Short mmCIF file of C-alpha atoms and ligand atoms in Angstrom, two decimals:
data_model
loop_
_atom_site.label_atom_id
_atom_site.label_comp_id
_atom_site.label_asym_id
_atom_site.label_seq_id
_atom_site.Cartn_x
_atom_site.Cartn_y
_atom_site.Cartn_z
CA UNK W 1 24.60 -20.10 22.29
CA UNK W 2 23.21 -19.59 18.79
CA UNK W 3 22.81 -15.92 17.73
CA UNK W 4 19.36 -14.66 16.73
CA UNK W 5 20.80 -13.41 13.45
CA UNK W 6 24.03 -13.06 11.49
CA UNK W 7 25.71 -10.19 9.60
CA UNK W 8 24.58 -7.27 11.73
CA UNK W 9 26.69 -4.78 9.75
CA UNK W 10 25.27 -5.83 6.39
CA UNK W 11 21.81 -7.13 5.48
CA UNK W 12 21.25 -9.48 8.45
CA UNK W 13 19.60 -12.90 8.08
CA UNK W 14 18.27 -15.39 10.60
CA UNK W 15 17.80 -19.15 10.48
CA UNK W 16 18.39 -21.73 7.75
CA UNK W 17 17.60 -20.93 4.98
CA UNK W 18 18.65 -17.39 5.90
CA UNK W 19 15.66 -15.07 6.06
CA UNK W 20 16.02 -11.29 5.90
CA UNK W 21 14.83 -9.89 9.21
CA UNK W 22 11.76 -7.80 8.44
CA UNK W 23 10.12 -8.95 5.21
CA UNK W 24 10.94 -12.48 6.39
CA UNK W 25 11.85 -13.97 2.99
CA UNK W 26 14.63 -16.37 1.96
CA UNK W 27 16.40 -16.34 -1.43
CA UNK W 28 14.02 -16.77 -4.33
CA UNK W 29 10.75 -16.61 -2.36
CA UNK W 30 9.94 -13.27 -4.01
CA UNK W 31 9.91 -12.85 -7.82
CA UNK W 32 11.96 -10.19 -9.59
CA UNK W 33 8.74 -8.55 -10.86
CA UNK W 34 6.80 -7.10 -7.93
CA UNK W 35 3.61 -5.11 -7.34
CA UNK W 36 4.02 -3.26 -4.02
CA UNK W 37 0.87 -2.25 -2.13
CA UNK W 38 0.21 -0.82 1.33
CA UNK W 39 -2.86 -2.74 2.44
CA UNK W 40 -2.99 -6.50 3.11
CA UNK W 41 -6.51 -6.71 1.64
CA UNK W 42 -5.22 -5.18 -1.64
CA UNK W 43 -2.43 -7.77 -1.77
CA UNK W 44 -4.94 -10.55 -1.15
CA UNK W 45 -7.22 -9.18 -3.89
CA UNK W 46 -4.35 -9.09 -6.42
CA UNK W 47 -3.06 -12.53 -5.37
CA UNK W 48 -6.32 -13.81 -6.87
CA UNK W 49 -4.86 -13.04 -10.32
CA UNK W 50 -1.82 -15.29 -9.71
CA UNK W 51 -1.60 -18.97 -10.66
CA UNK W 52 0.35 -21.51 -8.56
CA UNK W 53 3.95 -22.08 -9.70
CA UNK W 54 3.72 -25.78 -8.91
CA UNK W 55 1.25 -28.17 -7.29
CA UNK W 56 1.60 -26.45 -3.91
CA UNK W 57 -0.57 -23.41 -4.48
CA UNK W 58 0.48 -19.78 -4.35
CA UNK W 59 3.42 -18.94 -2.05
CA UNK W 60 2.26 -16.78 0.86
CA UNK W 61 4.32 -15.45 3.77
CA UNK W 62 3.25 -12.99 6.47
CA UNK W 63 6.27 -11.67 8.39
CA UNK W 64 6.03 -10.79 12.06
CA UNK W 65 6.96 -7.18 11.17
CA UNK W 66 3.83 -6.56 9.10
CA UNK W 67 4.90 -7.53 5.56
CA UNK W 68 2.81 -9.93 3.45
CA UNK W 69 4.16 -11.57 0.28
CA UNK W 70 2.43 -13.64 -2.39
CA UNK W 71 4.38 -15.26 -5.26
CA UNK W 72 2.90 -17.07 -8.24
CA UNK W 73 2.61 -16.98 -12.03
CA UNK W 74 0.90 -14.40 -14.24
CA UNK W 75 0.88 -14.59 -18.05
CA UNK W 76 3.78 -17.04 -18.03
CA UNK W 77 6.01 -14.90 -15.76
CA UNK W 78 6.82 -15.30 -12.08
CA UNK W 79 5.37 -12.36 -10.15
CA UNK W 80 5.00 -11.26 -6.54
CA UNK W 81 2.52 -9.01 -4.77
CA UNK W 82 3.82 -7.54 -1.49
CA UNK W 83 2.00 -5.50 1.13
CA UNK W 84 4.34 -3.29 3.14
CA UNK W 85 2.14 -1.04 5.26
CA UNK W 86 2.94 2.67 5.16
CA UNK W 87 5.73 5.18 5.09
CA UNK W 88 9.38 5.74 4.23
CA UNK W 89 10.83 3.15 6.63
CA UNK W 90 8.60 0.31 5.46
CA UNK W 91 9.49 1.09 1.83
CA UNK W 92 13.17 1.13 2.84
CA UNK W 93 12.84 -2.32 4.46
CA UNK W 94 11.03 -3.63 1.40
CA UNK W 95 13.43 -2.24 -1.23
CA UNK W 96 16.63 -3.28 0.53
CA UNK W 97 15.53 -6.70 1.76
CA UNK W 98 13.76 -7.63 -1.50
CA UNK W 99 16.95 -6.62 -3.36
CA UNK W 100 18.91 -8.96 -1.06
CA UNK W 101 16.78 -12.04 -1.84
CA UNK W 102 16.09 -11.46 -5.57
CA UNK W 103 18.68 -12.73 -8.07
CA UNK W 104 19.39 -10.56 -11.12
CA UNK W 105 17.53 -7.47 -12.30
CA UNK W 106 14.28 -6.51 -10.61
CA UNK W 107 11.30 -4.24 -11.27
CA UNK W 108 8.75 -2.95 -8.76
CA UNK W 109 5.56 -0.96 -9.31
CA UNK W 110 3.69 0.58 -6.41
CA UNK W 111 -0.09 0.53 -6.34
CA UNK W 112 -1.00 2.74 -3.43
CA UNK W 113 -3.53 5.35 -2.43
CA UNK W 114 -3.13 9.11 -2.22
CA UNK W 115 -4.71 12.44 -1.54
CA UNK W 116 -5.04 14.72 -4.61
CA UNK W 117 -3.74 18.28 -4.66
CA UNK W 118 -5.70 19.46 -7.74
CA UNK W 119 -9.46 20.00 -7.80
CA UNK W 120 -9.74 18.49 -11.32
CA UNK W 121 -8.26 15.11 -10.31
CA UNK W 122 -11.17 12.75 -9.65
CA UNK W 123 -11.39 10.32 -6.74
CA UNK W 124 -11.51 6.70 -7.93
CA UNK W 125 -9.20 7.49 -10.86
CA UNK W 126 -5.55 6.44 -10.90
CA UNK W 127 -2.57 8.83 -10.93
CA UNK W 128 0.86 7.86 -12.26
CA UNK W 129 4.02 9.63 -11.05
CA UNK W 130 5.35 9.96 -14.63
CA UNK W 131 7.02 13.31 -13.93
CA UNK W 132 8.72 12.06 -10.78
CA UNK W 133 8.37 12.40 -7.03
CA UNK W 134 9.65 14.93 -4.49
CA UNK W 135 9.92 14.45 -0.72
CA UNK W 136 8.54 16.78 1.95
CA UNK W 137 10.15 16.30 5.34
CA UNK W 138 9.39 17.84 8.68
CA UNK W 139 12.55 19.78 9.57
CA UNK W 140 13.04 18.59 13.14
CA UNK W 141 15.76 21.13 13.93
CA UNK W 142 13.27 23.94 13.38
CA UNK W 143 10.86 22.57 15.96
CA UNK W 144 13.29 21.65 18.72
CA UNK W 145 14.46 25.28 18.86
CA UNK W 146 18.08 24.53 18.02
CA UNK W 147 17.75 26.18 14.60
CA UNK W 148 14.56 28.22 14.77
CA UNK W 149 15.60 30.33 11.79
CA UNK W 150 15.41 27.40 9.36
CA UNK W 151 12.18 26.50 7.57
CA UNK W 152 9.76 24.07 9.23
CA UNK W 153 9.61 21.79 6.16
CA UNK W 154 12.21 20.64 3.60
CA UNK W 155 11.32 19.89 -0.05
CA UNK W 156 13.66 17.89 -2.32
CA UNK W 157 14.21 17.97 -6.08
CA UNK W 158 12.39 15.38 -8.25
CA UNK W 159 13.38 11.73 -8.41
CA UNK W 160 12.25 10.00 -11.63
CA UNK W 161 10.72 6.58 -12.36
CA UNK W 162 12.18 4.17 -14.93
CA UNK W 163 11.10 5.48 -18.36
CA UNK W 164 10.23 2.19 -20.02
CA UNK W 165 8.45 0.73 -16.99
CA UNK W 166 6.50 3.96 -16.45
CA UNK W 167 5.36 3.97 -20.09
CA UNK W 168 4.27 0.32 -19.77
CA UNK W 169 2.34 1.15 -16.59
CA UNK W 170 0.54 4.12 -18.18
CA UNK W 171 -0.30 2.06 -21.29
CA UNK W 172 -1.62 -0.92 -19.33
CA UNK W 173 -3.70 1.28 -16.98
CA UNK W 174 -5.23 3.19 -19.92
CA UNK W 175 -6.12 -0.06 -21.71
CA UNK W 176 -7.68 -1.55 -18.58
CA UNK W 177 -9.48 1.47 -17.07
CA UNK W 178 -10.01 3.81 -20.03
CA UNK W 179 -7.66 6.70 -20.85
CA UNK W 180 -9.92 9.25 -19.12
CA UNK W 181 -9.42 7.51 -15.75
CA UNK W 182 -5.61 7.75 -15.76
CA UNK W 183 -3.77 11.00 -14.99
CA UNK W 184 -0.03 11.70 -15.01
CA UNK W 185 2.02 14.24 -13.10
CA UNK W 186 4.31 14.86 -10.14
CA UNK W 187 3.92 12.94 -6.88
CA UNK W 188 4.71 14.44 -3.50
CA UNK W 189 5.80 11.98 -0.82
CA UNK W 190 5.56 13.16 2.78
CA UNK W 191 7.12 11.78 5.97
CA UNK W 192 3.80 12.12 7.84
CA UNK W 193 0.15 11.72 6.93
CA UNK W 194 -0.43 14.81 9.11
CA UNK W 195 2.11 17.62 9.50
CA UNK W 196 4.03 17.27 6.25
CA UNK W 197 0.81 16.78 4.25
CA UNK W 198 -0.52 20.10 5.54
CA UNK W 199 -3.33 18.69 7.68
CA UNK W 200 -4.51 20.83 10.60
CA UNK W 201 -4.16 19.28 14.06
CA UNK W 202 -4.52 21.74 16.93
CA UNK W 203 -2.96 19.19 19.32
CA UNK W 204 0.51 19.75 17.79
CA UNK W 205 2.69 22.69 16.79
CA UNK W 206 3.09 22.00 13.06
CA UNK W 207 3.43 25.43 11.36
CA UNK W 208 2.09 23.91 8.15
CA UNK W 209 -0.77 26.19 7.05
CA UNK W 210 1.17 27.39 3.95
CA UNK W 211 2.85 24.07 3.20
CA UNK W 212 0.63 22.76 0.38
CA UNK W 213 0.66 26.12 -1.45
CA UNK W 214 4.47 26.28 -1.13
CA UNK W 215 4.77 22.78 -2.56
CA UNK W 216 2.46 23.72 -5.46
CA UNK W 217 4.48 26.90 -6.10
CA UNK W 218 7.60 24.79 -6.70
CA UNK W 219 5.75 21.92 -8.40
CA UNK W 220 2.64 23.22 -10.22
CA UNK W 221 2.17 19.73 -11.76
CA UNK W 222 1.98 18.05 -8.35
CA UNK W 223 -1.20 15.95 -8.42
CA UNK W 224 -0.81 13.46 -5.57
CA UNK W 225 0.41 13.32 -1.99
CA UNK W 226 1.25 10.08 -0.19
CA UNK W 227 4.03 8.48 1.85
CA UNK W 228 6.09 5.92 -0.16
CA UNK W 229 6.74 6.70 -3.85
CA UNK W 230 9.83 8.91 -3.42
CA UNK W 231 11.60 6.27 -1.34
CA UNK W 232 10.91 3.59 -3.96
CA UNK W 233 12.23 5.79 -6.79
CA UNK W 234 15.21 6.98 -4.77
CA UNK W 235 16.33 3.49 -3.72
CA UNK W 236 15.78 2.05 -7.21
CA UNK W 237 18.03 4.78 -8.62
CA UNK W 238 20.58 4.26 -5.83
CA UNK W 239 20.74 0.52 -6.43
CA UNK W 240 24.02 -0.96 -7.75
CA UNK W 241 24.80 -1.89 -10.46
CA UNK W 242 22.93 1.06 -12.00
CA UNK W 243 19.75 0.06 -13.84
CA UNK W 244 19.40 -3.25 -11.96
CA UNK W 245 16.32 -2.07 -10.00
CA UNK W 246 13.59 -0.34 -12.00
CA UNK W 247 10.57 1.35 -10.44
CA UNK W 248 7.30 3.10 -11.28
CA UNK W 249 4.30 4.13 -9.19
CA UNK W 250 0.54 4.48 -9.55
CA UNK W 251 -1.93 5.49 -6.87
CA UNK W 252 -5.70 5.35 -6.55
CA UNK W 253 -6.97 8.83 -5.72
CA UNK W 254 -8.88 8.27 -2.48
CA UNK W 255 -9.40 11.86 -1.36
CA UNK W 256 -9.42 15.23 -3.09
CA UNK W 257 -7.92 17.76 -0.68
CA UNK W 258 -9.25 20.96 -2.38
CA UNK W 259 -12.84 19.69 -2.85
CA UNK W 260 -13.07 17.35 0.16
CA UNK W 261 -14.39 14.46 -2.01
CA UNK W 262 -13.61 10.96 -0.69
CA UNK W 263 -13.83 7.78 -2.81
CA UNK W 264 -16.62 5.24 -2.30
CA UNK W 265 -15.82 1.70 -1.23
CA UNK W 266 -16.92 0.06 -4.47
CA UNK W 267 -15.02 2.53 -6.69
CA UNK W 268 -11.88 1.94 -4.61
CA UNK W 269 -12.15 -1.88 -4.94
CA UNK W 270 -12.70 -1.58 -8.70
CA UNK W 271 -9.69 0.70 -9.19
CA UNK W 272 -7.50 -1.56 -7.02
CA UNK W 273 -8.57 -4.68 -8.87
CA UNK W 274 -8.60 -3.41 -12.47
CA UNK W 275 -5.55 -1.18 -11.90
CA UNK W 276 -3.65 -3.89 -10.05
CA UNK W 277 -4.23 -6.45 -12.80
CA UNK W 278 -2.98 -3.87 -15.34
CA UNK W 279 0.23 -3.43 -13.32
CA UNK W 280 0.77 -7.21 -13.22
CA UNK W 281 0.37 -7.17 -17.02
CA UNK W 282 2.85 -4.27 -17.43
CA UNK W 283 5.44 -6.10 -15.30
CA UNK W 284 4.79 -9.36 -17.13
CA UNK W 285 5.51 -7.73 -20.52
CA UNK W 286 8.67 -5.93 -19.37
CA UNK W 287 12.01 -7.18 -20.69
CA UNK W 288 14.20 -7.39 -17.57
N1 LIG T 24 -2.31 8.40 1.65
C1 LIG T 24 -1.72 9.55 2.13
N2 LIG T 24 -2.44 10.70 2.15
C2 LIG T 24 -3.72 10.77 1.77
C3 LIG T 24 -4.35 9.60 1.30
C4 LIG T 24 -3.61 8.43 1.25
O1 LIG T 24 -0.56 9.56 2.56
O2 LIG T 24 -4.32 11.86 1.83
C5 LIG T 24 -1.63 7.11 1.53
C6 LIG T 24 -0.20 6.96 1.95
C7 LIG T 24 -0.24 6.01 3.14
C8 LIG T 24 -1.69 5.85 3.49
O3 LIG T 24 0.29 4.76 2.76
O4 LIG T 24 -2.38 6.17 2.29
C9 LIG T 24 -2.14 6.70 4.64
O5 LIG T 24 -3.52 6.66 4.79
#
């Protein structure tokens, strides 16, 4: 009987041509320059900037695990836009499985959404994690009672983006949106939208009322909070050979936590579209 996939102790593949299990792609179906988004509608919007590689139209593949990939041409370069959903695990699937099916060096820029931690950061503007990203994790051992003396949340040191790619991203966003609409600082990635982002939910024991102020005490330049950037930076830096996977990240500010402001639909679409096209341009210009 034929197995459902091969290489279970490596990066498994199924079928012929071999497709990685979760993003569903075979060798070469994704370009080595990639814009990574969370929402399928954002990927579809940005796929509108791609030209077909050949007579067949733009490559599109929706995996049965929730990933959506478009591949085409932009400014003479092959580029992909991938929607991955949310969170650390989905970014892990993306980074590892894309790495497995891309030949040679690769570069990925995230265009996501975030909550803002500073009252002066405006919703509808775009924030770039130029100063790096740190991870906040719920410390499970604290909550299950086995180690009640340890802190309820863990906070890592900073992980940095690729210098050259980050500079290209900031430049392209400023040109496209206007310099006043682009802010730079530290990103905080959290392993939950709720507990480890300091949201109050009386239905759970979260012990998180001081969390955001503790994060800001360690990282006064923290401007954004979301759920993916740290994993992208961490895996890009962990990729072998060193320097073969470069990453940067920008996010549309959808909510301001201190003021309670939330972005309007039209402003969000504009930032996604203008910002996304700028990221395609930055990746297109990058020497890989
Ligand atoms: N996101 C957050 N926190 C926010 C706003 C947006 O994590 O306050 C991002 C990350 C995740 C998705 O992908 O949007 C959750 O709504």
